[in-house]
CSV table of N, CA and C in Angstrom, one decimal:
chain,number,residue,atom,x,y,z
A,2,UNK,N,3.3,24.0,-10.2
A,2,UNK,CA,2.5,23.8,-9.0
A,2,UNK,C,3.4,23.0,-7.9
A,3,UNK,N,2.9,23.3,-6.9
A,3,UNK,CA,3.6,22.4,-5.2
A,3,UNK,C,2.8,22.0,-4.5
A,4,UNK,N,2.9,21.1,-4.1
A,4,UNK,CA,2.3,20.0,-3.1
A,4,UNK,C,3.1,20.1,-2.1
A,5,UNK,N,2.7,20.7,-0.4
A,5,UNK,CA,3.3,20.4,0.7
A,5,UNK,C,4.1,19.3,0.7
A,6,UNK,N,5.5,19.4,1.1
A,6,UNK,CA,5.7,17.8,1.6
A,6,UNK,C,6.5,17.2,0.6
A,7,UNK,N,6.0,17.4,-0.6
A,7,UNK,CA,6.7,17.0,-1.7
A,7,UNK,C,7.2,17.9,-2.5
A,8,UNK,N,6.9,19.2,-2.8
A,8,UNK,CA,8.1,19.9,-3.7
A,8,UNK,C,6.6,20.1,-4.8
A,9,UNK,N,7.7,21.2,-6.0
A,9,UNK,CA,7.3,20.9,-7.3
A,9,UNK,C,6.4,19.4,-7.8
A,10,UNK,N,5.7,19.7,-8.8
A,10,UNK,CA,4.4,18.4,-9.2
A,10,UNK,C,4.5,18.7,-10.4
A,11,UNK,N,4.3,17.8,-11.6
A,11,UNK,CA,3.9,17.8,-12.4
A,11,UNK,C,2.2,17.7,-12.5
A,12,UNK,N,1.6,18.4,-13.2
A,12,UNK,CA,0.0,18.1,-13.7
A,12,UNK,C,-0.3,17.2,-14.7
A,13,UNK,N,-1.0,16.2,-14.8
A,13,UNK,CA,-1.3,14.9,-16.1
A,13,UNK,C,-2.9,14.8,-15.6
A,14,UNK,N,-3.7,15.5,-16.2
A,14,UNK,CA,-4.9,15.2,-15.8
A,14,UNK,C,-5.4,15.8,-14.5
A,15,UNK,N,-5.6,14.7,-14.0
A,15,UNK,CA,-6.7,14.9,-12.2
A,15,UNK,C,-5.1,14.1,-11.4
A,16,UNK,N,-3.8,13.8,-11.9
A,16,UNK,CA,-2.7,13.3,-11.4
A,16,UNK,C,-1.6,14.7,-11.2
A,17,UNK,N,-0.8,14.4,-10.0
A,17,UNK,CA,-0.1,15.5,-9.4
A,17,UNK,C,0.9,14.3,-9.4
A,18,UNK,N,2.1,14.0,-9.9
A,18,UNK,CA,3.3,13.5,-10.0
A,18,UNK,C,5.1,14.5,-9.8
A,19,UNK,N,5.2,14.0,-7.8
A,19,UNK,CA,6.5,14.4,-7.7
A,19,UNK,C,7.7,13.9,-8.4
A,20,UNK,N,9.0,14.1,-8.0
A,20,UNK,CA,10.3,14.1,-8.9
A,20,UNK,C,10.4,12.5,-7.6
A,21,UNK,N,11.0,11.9,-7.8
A,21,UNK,CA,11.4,11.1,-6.8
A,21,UNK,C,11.9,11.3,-5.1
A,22,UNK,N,11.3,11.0,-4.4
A,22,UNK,CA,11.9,11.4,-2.5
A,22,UNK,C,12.2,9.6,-2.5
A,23,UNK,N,13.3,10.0,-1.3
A,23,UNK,CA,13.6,8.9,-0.4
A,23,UNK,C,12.2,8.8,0.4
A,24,UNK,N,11.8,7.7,0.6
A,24,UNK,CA,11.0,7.3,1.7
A,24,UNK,C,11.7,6.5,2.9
A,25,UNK,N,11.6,7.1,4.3
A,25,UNK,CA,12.6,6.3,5.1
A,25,UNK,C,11.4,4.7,5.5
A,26,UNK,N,10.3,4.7,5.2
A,26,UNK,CA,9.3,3.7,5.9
A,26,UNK,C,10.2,2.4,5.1
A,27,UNK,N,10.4,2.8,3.9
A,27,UNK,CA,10.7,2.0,2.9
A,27,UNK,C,12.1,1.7,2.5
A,28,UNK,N,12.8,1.7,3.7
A,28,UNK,CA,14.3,2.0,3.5
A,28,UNK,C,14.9,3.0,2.5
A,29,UNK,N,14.6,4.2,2.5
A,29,UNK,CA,15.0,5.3,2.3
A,29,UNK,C,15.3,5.2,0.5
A,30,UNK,N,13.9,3.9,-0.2
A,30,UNK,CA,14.0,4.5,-1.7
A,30,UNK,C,13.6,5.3,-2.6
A,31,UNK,N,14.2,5.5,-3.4
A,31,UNK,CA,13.5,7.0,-4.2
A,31,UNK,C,12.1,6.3,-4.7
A,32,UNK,N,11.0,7.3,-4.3
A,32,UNK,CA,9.6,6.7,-4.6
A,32,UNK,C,9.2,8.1,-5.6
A,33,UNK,N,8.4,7.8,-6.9
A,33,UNK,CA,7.9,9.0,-7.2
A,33,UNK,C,6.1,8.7,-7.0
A,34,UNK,N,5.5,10.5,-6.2
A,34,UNK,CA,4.4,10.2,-5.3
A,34,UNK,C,3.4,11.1,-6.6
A,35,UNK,N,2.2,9.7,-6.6
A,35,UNK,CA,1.3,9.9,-7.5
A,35,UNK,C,-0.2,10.5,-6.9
A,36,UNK,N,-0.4,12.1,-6.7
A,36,UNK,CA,-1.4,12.2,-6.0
A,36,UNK,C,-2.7,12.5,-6.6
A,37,UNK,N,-3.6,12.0,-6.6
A,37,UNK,CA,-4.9,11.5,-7.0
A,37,UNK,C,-6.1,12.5,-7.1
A,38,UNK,N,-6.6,13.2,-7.8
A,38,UNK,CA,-7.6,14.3,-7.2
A,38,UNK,C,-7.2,15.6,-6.3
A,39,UNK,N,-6.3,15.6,-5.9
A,39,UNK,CA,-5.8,16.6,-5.3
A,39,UNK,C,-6.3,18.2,-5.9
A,40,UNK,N,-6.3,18.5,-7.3
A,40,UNK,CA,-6.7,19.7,-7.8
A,40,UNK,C,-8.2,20.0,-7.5
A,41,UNK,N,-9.3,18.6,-7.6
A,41,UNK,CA,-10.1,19.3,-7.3
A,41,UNK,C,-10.8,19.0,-5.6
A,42,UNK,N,-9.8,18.6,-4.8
A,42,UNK,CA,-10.5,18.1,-3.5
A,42,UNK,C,-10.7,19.4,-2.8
A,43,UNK,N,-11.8,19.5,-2.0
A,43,UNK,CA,-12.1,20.7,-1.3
A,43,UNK,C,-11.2,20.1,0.1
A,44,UNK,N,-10.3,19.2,0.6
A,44,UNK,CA,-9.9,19.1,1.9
A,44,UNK,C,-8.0,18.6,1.2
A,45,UNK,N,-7.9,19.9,0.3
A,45,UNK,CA,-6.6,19.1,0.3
A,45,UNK,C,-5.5,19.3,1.3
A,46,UNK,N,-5.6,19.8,2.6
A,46,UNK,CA,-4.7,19.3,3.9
A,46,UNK,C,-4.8,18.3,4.3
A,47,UNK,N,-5.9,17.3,3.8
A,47,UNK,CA,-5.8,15.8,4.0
A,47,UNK,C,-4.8,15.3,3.9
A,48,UNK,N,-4.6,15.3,2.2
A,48,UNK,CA,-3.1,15.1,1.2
A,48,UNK,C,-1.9,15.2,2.1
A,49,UNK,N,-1.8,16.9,2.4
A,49,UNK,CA,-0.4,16.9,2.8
A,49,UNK,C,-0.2,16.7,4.0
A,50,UNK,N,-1.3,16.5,4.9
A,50,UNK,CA,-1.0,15.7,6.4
A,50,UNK,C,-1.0,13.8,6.1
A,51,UNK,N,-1.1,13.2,4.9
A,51,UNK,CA,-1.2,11.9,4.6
A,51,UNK,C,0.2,12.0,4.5
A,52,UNK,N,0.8,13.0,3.4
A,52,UNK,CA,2.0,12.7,3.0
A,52,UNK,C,3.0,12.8,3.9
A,53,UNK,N,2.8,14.1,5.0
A,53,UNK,CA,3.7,14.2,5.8
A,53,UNK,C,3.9,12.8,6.9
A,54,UNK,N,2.4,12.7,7.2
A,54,UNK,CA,3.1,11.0,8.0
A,54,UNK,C,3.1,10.2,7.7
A,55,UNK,N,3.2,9.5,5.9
A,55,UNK,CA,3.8,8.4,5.6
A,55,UNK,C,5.5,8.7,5.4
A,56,UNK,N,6.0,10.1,5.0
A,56,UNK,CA,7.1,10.3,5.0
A,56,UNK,C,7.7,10.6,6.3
A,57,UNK,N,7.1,11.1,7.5
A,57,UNK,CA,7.7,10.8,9.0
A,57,UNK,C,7.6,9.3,9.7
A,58,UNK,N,7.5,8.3,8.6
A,58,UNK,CA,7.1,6.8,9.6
A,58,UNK,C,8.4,6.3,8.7
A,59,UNK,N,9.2,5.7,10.2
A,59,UNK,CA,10.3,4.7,10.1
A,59,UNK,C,10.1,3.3,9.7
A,60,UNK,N,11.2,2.7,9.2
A,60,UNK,CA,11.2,1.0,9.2
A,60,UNK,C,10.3,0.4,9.8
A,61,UNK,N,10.4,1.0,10.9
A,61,UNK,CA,9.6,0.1,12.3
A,61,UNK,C,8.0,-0.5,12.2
A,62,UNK,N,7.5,0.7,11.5
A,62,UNK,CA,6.1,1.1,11.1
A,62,UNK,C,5.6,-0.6,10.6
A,63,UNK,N,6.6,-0.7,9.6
A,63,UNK,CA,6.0,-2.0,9.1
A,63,UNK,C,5.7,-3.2,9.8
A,64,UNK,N,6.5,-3.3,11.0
A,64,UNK,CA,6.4,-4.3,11.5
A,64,UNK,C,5.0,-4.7,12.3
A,65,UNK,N,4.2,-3.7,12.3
A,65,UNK,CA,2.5,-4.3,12.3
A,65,UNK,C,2.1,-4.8,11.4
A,66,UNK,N,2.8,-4.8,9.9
A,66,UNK,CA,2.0,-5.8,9.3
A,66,UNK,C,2.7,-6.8,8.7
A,67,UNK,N,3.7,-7.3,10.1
A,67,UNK,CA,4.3,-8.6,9.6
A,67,UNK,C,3.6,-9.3,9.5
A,68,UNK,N,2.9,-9.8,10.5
A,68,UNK,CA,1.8,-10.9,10.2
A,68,UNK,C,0.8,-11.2,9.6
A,69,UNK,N,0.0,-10.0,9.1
A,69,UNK,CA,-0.9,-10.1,7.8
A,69,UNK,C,0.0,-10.4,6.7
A,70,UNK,N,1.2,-9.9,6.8
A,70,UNK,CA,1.9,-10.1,5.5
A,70,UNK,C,2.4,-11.8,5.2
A,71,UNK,N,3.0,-12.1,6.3
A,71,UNK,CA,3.2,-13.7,6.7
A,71,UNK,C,1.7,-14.6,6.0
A,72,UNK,N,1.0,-14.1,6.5
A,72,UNK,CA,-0.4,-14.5,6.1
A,72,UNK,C,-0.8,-14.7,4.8
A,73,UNK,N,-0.5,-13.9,4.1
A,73,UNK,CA,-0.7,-13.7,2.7
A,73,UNK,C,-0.2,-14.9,2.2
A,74,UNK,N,1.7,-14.5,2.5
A,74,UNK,CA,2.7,-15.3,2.1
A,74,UNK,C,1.6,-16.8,1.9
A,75,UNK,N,1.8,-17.1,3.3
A,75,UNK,CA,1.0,-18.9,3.2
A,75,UNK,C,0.0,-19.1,2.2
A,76,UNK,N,-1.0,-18.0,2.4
A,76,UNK,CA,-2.2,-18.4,1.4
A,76,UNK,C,-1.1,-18.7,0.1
A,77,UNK,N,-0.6,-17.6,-0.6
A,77,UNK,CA,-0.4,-17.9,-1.5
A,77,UNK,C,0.2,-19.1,-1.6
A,78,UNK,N,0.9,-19.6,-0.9
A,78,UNK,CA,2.0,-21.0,-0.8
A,78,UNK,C,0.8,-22.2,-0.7
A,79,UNK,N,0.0,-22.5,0.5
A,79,UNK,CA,-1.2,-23.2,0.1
A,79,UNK,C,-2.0,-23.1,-1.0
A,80,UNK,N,-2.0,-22.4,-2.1
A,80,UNK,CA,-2.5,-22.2,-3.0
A,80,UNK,C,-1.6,-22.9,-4.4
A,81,UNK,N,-0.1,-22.4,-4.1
A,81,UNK,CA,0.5,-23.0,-5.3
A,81,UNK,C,1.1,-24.6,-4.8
A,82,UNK,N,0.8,-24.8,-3.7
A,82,UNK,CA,1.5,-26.2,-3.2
A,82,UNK,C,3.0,-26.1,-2.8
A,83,UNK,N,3.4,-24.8,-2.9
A,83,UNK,CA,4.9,-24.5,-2.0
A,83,UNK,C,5.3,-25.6,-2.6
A,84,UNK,N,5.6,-26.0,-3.5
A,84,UNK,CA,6.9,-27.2,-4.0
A,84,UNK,C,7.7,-26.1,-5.3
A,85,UNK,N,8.7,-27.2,-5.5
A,85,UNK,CA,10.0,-26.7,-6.3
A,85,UNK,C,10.6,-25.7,-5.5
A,86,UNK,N,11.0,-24.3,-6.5
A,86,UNK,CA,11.5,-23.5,-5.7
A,86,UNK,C,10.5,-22.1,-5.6
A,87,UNK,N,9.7,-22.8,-4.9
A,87,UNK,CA,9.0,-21.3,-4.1
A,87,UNK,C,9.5,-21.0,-2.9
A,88,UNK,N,9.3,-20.1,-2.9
A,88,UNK,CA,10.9,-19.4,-1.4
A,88,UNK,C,9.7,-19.5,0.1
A,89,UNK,N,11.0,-19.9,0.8
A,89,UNK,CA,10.7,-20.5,1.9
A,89,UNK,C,11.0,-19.2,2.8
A,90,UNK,N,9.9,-18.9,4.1
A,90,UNK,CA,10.5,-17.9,5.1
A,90,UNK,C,9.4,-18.8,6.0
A,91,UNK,N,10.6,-18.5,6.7
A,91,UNK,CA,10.1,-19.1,8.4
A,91,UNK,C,9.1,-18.5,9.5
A,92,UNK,N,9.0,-17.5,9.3
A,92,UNK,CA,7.6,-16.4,10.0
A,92,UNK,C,8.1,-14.7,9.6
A,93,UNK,N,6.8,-14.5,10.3
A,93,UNK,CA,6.4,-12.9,9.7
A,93,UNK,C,7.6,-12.1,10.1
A,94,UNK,N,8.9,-12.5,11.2
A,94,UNK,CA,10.0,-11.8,10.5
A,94,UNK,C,10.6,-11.8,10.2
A,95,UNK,N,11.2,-12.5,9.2
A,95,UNK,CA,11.8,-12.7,7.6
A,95,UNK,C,10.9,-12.2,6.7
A,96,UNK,N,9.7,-12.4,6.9
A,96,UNK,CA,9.0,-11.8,5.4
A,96,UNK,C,9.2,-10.6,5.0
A,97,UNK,N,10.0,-9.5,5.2
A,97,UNK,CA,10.1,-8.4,5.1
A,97,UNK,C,11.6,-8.4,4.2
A,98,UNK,N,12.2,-9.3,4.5
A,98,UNK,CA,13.4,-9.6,3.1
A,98,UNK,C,13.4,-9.9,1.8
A,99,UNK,N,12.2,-10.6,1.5
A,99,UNK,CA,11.5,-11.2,0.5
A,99,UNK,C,10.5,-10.1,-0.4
A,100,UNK,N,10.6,-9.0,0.1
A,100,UNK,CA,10.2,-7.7,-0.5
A,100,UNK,C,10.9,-6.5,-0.9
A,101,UNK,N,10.2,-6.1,-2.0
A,101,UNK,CA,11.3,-4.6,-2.4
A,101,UNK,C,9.5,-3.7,-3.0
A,102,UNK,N,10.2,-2.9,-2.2
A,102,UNK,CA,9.4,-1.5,-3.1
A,102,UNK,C,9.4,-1.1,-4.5
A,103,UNK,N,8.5,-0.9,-4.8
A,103,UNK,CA,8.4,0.0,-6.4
A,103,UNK,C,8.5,1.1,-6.4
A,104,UNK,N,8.7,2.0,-7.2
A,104,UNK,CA,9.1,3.1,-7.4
A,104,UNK,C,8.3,3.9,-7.6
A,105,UNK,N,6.6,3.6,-7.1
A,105,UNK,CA,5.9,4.8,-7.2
A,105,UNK,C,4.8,4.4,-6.2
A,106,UNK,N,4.6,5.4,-5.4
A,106,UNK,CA,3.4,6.1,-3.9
A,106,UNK,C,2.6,6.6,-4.6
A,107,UNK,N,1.2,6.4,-4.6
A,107,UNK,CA,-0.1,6.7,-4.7
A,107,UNK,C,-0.9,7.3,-4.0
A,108,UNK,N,-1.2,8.1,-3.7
A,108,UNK,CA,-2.4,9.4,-2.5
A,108,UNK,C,-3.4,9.4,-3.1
A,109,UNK,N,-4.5,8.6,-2.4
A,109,UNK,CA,-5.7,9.5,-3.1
A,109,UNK,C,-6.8,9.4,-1.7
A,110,UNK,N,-7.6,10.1,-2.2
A,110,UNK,CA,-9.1,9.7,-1.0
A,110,UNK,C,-9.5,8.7,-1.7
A,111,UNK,N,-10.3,7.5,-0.3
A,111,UNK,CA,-11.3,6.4,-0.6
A,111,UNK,C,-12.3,7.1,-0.7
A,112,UNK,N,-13.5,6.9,-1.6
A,112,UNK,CA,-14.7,6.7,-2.4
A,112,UNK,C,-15.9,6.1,-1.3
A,113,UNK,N,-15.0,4.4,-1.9
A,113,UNK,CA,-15.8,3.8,-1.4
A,113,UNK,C,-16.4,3.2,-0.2
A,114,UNK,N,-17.3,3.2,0.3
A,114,UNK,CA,-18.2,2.7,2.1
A,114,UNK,C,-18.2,4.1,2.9
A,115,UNK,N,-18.0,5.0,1.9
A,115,UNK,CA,-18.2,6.3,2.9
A,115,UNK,C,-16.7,6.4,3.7
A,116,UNK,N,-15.9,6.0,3.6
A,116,UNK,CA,-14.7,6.3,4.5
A,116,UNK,C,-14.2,8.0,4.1
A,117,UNK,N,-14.2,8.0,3.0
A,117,UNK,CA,-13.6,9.3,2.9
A,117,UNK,C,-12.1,9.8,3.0
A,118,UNK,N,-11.7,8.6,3.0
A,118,UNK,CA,-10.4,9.5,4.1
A,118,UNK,C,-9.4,9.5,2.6
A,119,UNK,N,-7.8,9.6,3.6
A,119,UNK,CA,-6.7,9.9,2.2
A,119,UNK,C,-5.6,8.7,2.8
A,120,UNK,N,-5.0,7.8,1.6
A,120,UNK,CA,-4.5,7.0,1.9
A,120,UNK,C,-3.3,6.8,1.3
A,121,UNK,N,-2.8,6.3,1.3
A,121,UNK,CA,-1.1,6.1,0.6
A,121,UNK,C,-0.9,4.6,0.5
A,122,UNK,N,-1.3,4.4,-1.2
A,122,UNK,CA,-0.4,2.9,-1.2
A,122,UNK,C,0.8,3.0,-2.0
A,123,UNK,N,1.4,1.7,-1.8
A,123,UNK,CA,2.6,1.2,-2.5
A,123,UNK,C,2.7,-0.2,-2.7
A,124,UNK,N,3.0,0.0,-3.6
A,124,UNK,CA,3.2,-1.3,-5.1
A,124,UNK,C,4.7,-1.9,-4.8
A,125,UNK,N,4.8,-3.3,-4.4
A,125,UNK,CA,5.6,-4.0,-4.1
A,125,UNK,C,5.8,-5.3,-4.7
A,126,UNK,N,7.5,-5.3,-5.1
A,126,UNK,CA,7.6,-7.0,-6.0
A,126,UNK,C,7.5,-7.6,-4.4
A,127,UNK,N,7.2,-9.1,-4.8
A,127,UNK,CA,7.4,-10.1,-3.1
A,127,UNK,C,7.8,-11.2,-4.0
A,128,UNK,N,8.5,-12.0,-3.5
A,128,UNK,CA,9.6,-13.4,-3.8
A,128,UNK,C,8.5,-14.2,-4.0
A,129,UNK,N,7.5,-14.2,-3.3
A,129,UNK,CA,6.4,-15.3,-3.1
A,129,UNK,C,5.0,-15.1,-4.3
A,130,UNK,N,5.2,-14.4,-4.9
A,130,UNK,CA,4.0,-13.9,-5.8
A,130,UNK,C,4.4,-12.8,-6.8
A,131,UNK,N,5.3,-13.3,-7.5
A,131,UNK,CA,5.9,-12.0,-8.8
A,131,UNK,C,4.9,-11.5,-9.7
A,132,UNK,N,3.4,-12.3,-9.6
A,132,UNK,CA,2.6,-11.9,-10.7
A,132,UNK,C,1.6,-10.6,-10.3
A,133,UNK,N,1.4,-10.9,-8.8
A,133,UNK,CA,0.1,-9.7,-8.7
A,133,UNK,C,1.1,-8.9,-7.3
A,134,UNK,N,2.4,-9.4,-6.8
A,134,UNK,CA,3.0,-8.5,-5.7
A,134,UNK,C,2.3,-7.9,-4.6
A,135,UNK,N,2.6,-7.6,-3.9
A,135,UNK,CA,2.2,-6.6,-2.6
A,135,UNK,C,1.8,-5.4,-2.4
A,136,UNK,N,0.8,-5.2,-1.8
A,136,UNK,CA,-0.4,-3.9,-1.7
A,136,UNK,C,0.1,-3.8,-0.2
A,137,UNK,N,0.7,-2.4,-0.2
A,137,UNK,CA,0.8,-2.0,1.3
A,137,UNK,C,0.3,-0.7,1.3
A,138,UNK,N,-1.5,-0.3,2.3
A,138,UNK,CA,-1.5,1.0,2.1
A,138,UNK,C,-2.2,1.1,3.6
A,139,UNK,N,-1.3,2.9,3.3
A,139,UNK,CA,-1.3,3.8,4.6
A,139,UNK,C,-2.9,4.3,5.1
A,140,UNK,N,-3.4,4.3,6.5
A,140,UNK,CA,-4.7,5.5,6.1
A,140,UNK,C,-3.9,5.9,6.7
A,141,UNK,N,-4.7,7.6,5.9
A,141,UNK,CA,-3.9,8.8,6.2
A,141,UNK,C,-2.2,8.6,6.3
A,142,UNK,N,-1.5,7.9,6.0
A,142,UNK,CA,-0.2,7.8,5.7
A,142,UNK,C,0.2,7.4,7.2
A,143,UNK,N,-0.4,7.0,7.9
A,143,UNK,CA,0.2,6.7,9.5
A,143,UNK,C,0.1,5.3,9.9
A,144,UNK,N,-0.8,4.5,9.1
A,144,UNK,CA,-1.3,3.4,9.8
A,144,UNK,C,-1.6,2.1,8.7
A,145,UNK,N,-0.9,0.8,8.4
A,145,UNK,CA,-1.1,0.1,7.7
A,145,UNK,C,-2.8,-0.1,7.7
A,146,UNK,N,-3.1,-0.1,6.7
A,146,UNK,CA,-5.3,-0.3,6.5
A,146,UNK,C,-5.1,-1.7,6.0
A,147,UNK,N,-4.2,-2.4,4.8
A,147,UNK,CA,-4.3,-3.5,4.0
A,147,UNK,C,-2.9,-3.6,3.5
A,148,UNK,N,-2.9,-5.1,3.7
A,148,UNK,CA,-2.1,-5.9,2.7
A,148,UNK,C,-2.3,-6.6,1.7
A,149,UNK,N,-1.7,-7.1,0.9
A,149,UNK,CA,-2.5,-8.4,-0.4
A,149,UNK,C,-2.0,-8.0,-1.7
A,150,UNK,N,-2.1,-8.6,-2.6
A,150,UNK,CA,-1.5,-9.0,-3.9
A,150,UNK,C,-2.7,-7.5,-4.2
A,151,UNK,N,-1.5,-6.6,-5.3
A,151,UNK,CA,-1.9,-5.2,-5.8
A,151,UNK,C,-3.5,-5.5,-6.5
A,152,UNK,N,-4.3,-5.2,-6.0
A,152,UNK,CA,-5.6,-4.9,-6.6
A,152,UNK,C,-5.9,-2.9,-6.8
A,153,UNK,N,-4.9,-2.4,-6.5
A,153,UNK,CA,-5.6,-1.0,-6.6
A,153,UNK,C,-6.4,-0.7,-5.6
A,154,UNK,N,-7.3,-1.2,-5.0
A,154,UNK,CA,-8.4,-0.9,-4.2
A,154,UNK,C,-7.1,-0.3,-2.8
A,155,UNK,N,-8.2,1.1,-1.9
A,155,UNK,CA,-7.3,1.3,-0.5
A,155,UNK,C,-7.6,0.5,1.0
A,156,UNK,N,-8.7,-0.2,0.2
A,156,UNK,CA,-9.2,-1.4,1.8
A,156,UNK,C,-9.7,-2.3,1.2
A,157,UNK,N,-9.7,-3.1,2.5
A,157,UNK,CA,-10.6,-4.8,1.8
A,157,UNK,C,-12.3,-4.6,2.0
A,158,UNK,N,-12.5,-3.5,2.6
A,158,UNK,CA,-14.4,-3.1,2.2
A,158,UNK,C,-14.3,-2.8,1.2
A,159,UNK,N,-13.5,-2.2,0.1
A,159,UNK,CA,-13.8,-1.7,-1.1
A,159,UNK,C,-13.4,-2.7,-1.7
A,160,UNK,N,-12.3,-3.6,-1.8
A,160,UNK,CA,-11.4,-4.6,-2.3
A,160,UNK,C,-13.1,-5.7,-2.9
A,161,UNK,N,-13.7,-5.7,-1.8
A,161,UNK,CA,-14.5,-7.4,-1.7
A,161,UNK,C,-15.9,-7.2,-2.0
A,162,UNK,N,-16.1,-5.7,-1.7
A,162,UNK,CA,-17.5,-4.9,-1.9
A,162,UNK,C,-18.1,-5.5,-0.7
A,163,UNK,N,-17.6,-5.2,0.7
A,163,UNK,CA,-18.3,-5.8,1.7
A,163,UNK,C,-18.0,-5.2,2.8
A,164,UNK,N,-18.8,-3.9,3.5
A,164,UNK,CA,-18.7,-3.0,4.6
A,164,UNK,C,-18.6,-3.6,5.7
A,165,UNK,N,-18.4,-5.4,6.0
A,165,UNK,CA,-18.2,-6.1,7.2
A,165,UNK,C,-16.4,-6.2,7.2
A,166,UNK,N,-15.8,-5.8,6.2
A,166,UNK,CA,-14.3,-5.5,6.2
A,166,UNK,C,-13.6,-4.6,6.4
A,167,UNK,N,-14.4,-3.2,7.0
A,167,UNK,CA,-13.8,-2.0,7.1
A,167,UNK,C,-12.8,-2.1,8.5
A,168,UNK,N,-11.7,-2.0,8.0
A,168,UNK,CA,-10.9,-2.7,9.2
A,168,UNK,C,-9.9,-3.3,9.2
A,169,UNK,N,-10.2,-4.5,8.3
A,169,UNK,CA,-9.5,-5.7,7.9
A,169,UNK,C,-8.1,-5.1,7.5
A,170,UNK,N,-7.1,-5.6,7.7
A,170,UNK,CA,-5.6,-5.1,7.2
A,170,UNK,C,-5.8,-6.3,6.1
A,171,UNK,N,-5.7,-7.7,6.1
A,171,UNK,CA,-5.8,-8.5,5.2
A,171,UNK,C,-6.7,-9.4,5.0
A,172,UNK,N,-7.7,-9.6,4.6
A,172,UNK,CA,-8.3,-10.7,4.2
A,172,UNK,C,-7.9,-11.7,3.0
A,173,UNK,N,-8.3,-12.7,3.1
A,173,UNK,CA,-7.7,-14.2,2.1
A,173,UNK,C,-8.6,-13.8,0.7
A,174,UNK,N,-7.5,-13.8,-0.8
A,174,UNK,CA,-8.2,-13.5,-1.5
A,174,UNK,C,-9.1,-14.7,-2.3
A,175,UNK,N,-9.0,-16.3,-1.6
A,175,UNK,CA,-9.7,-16.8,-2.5
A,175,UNK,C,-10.9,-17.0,-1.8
């Protein structure tokens, strides 16, 4: 089988798993893209218009969520008391050095609050939080929705179970 956008797919279930693509958003690393429901979705041009604009968005893209990301950083640093050697960055643009991508993109539609839509995350180590890392996901693959330590969830309305967050790129997890 083929998935626009991405090539050949392996089948595992209700999972569609590409071979590895460069992603340029992500400084051009091999990601292998895990798509979600796709066999039985009745709108799967969602999919491949998600995938095609998270794979046509440059470096640049990120830099809307420097500052939620910055944000994070601190909480987590007010949280552990930033002493010894927890790594220091001076604002939201440095925090983007202090990150590396994972090697696997996720598509699926949200569920939950009625959004419906198709979104693309990615699972990221961060210098500042090695244990739960960085949630960066696309709606529709064009537009940062959320940042925050990987919970799986594609927003913080679904993340917190609270339809006053639909929106939110980051909210504070404690």
């Amino acid at each position: 089988m083929e998935i626009p956008g991405l090539g050949p797919v392996t089948v595992d279930g209700d999972d569609y798993a590409s071979a590895p693509l460069p992603v340029p958003v992500l400084g051009d690393a091999l990601c292998r893209f895990v798509v979600v429901g796709y066999g039985d979705d009745e709108a799967k041009a969602d999919f491949e218009t998600a995938v095609g604009a998270f794979l046509g968005l440059g470096e640049s893209a990120l830099r809307s969520a420097s500052v939620p990301v910055f944000q994070y950083y601190l909480d987590v640093r007010a949280e552990v008391g930033g002493k010894g050697d927890f790594v220091s960055i001076a604002g939201p643009e440095d925090v983007w050095l202090h990150v590396r991508a994972g090697g696997e993109v996720t598509v699926q539609r949200e569920d939950a609050h009625g959004d419906r839509q198709v979104y693309v995350s990615v699972e990221c180590e961060c210098a500042w939080e090695p244990e739960h890392g960085l949630q960066i996901v696309f709606r529709r693959g064009g537009t940062v929705a959320k940042v925050g330590p990987f919970d799986g969830h594609l927003t913080n309305a679904a993340a917190f179970d609270r339809a006053d967050l639909a929106g939110a790129v980051y909210h504070r997890f404690a």
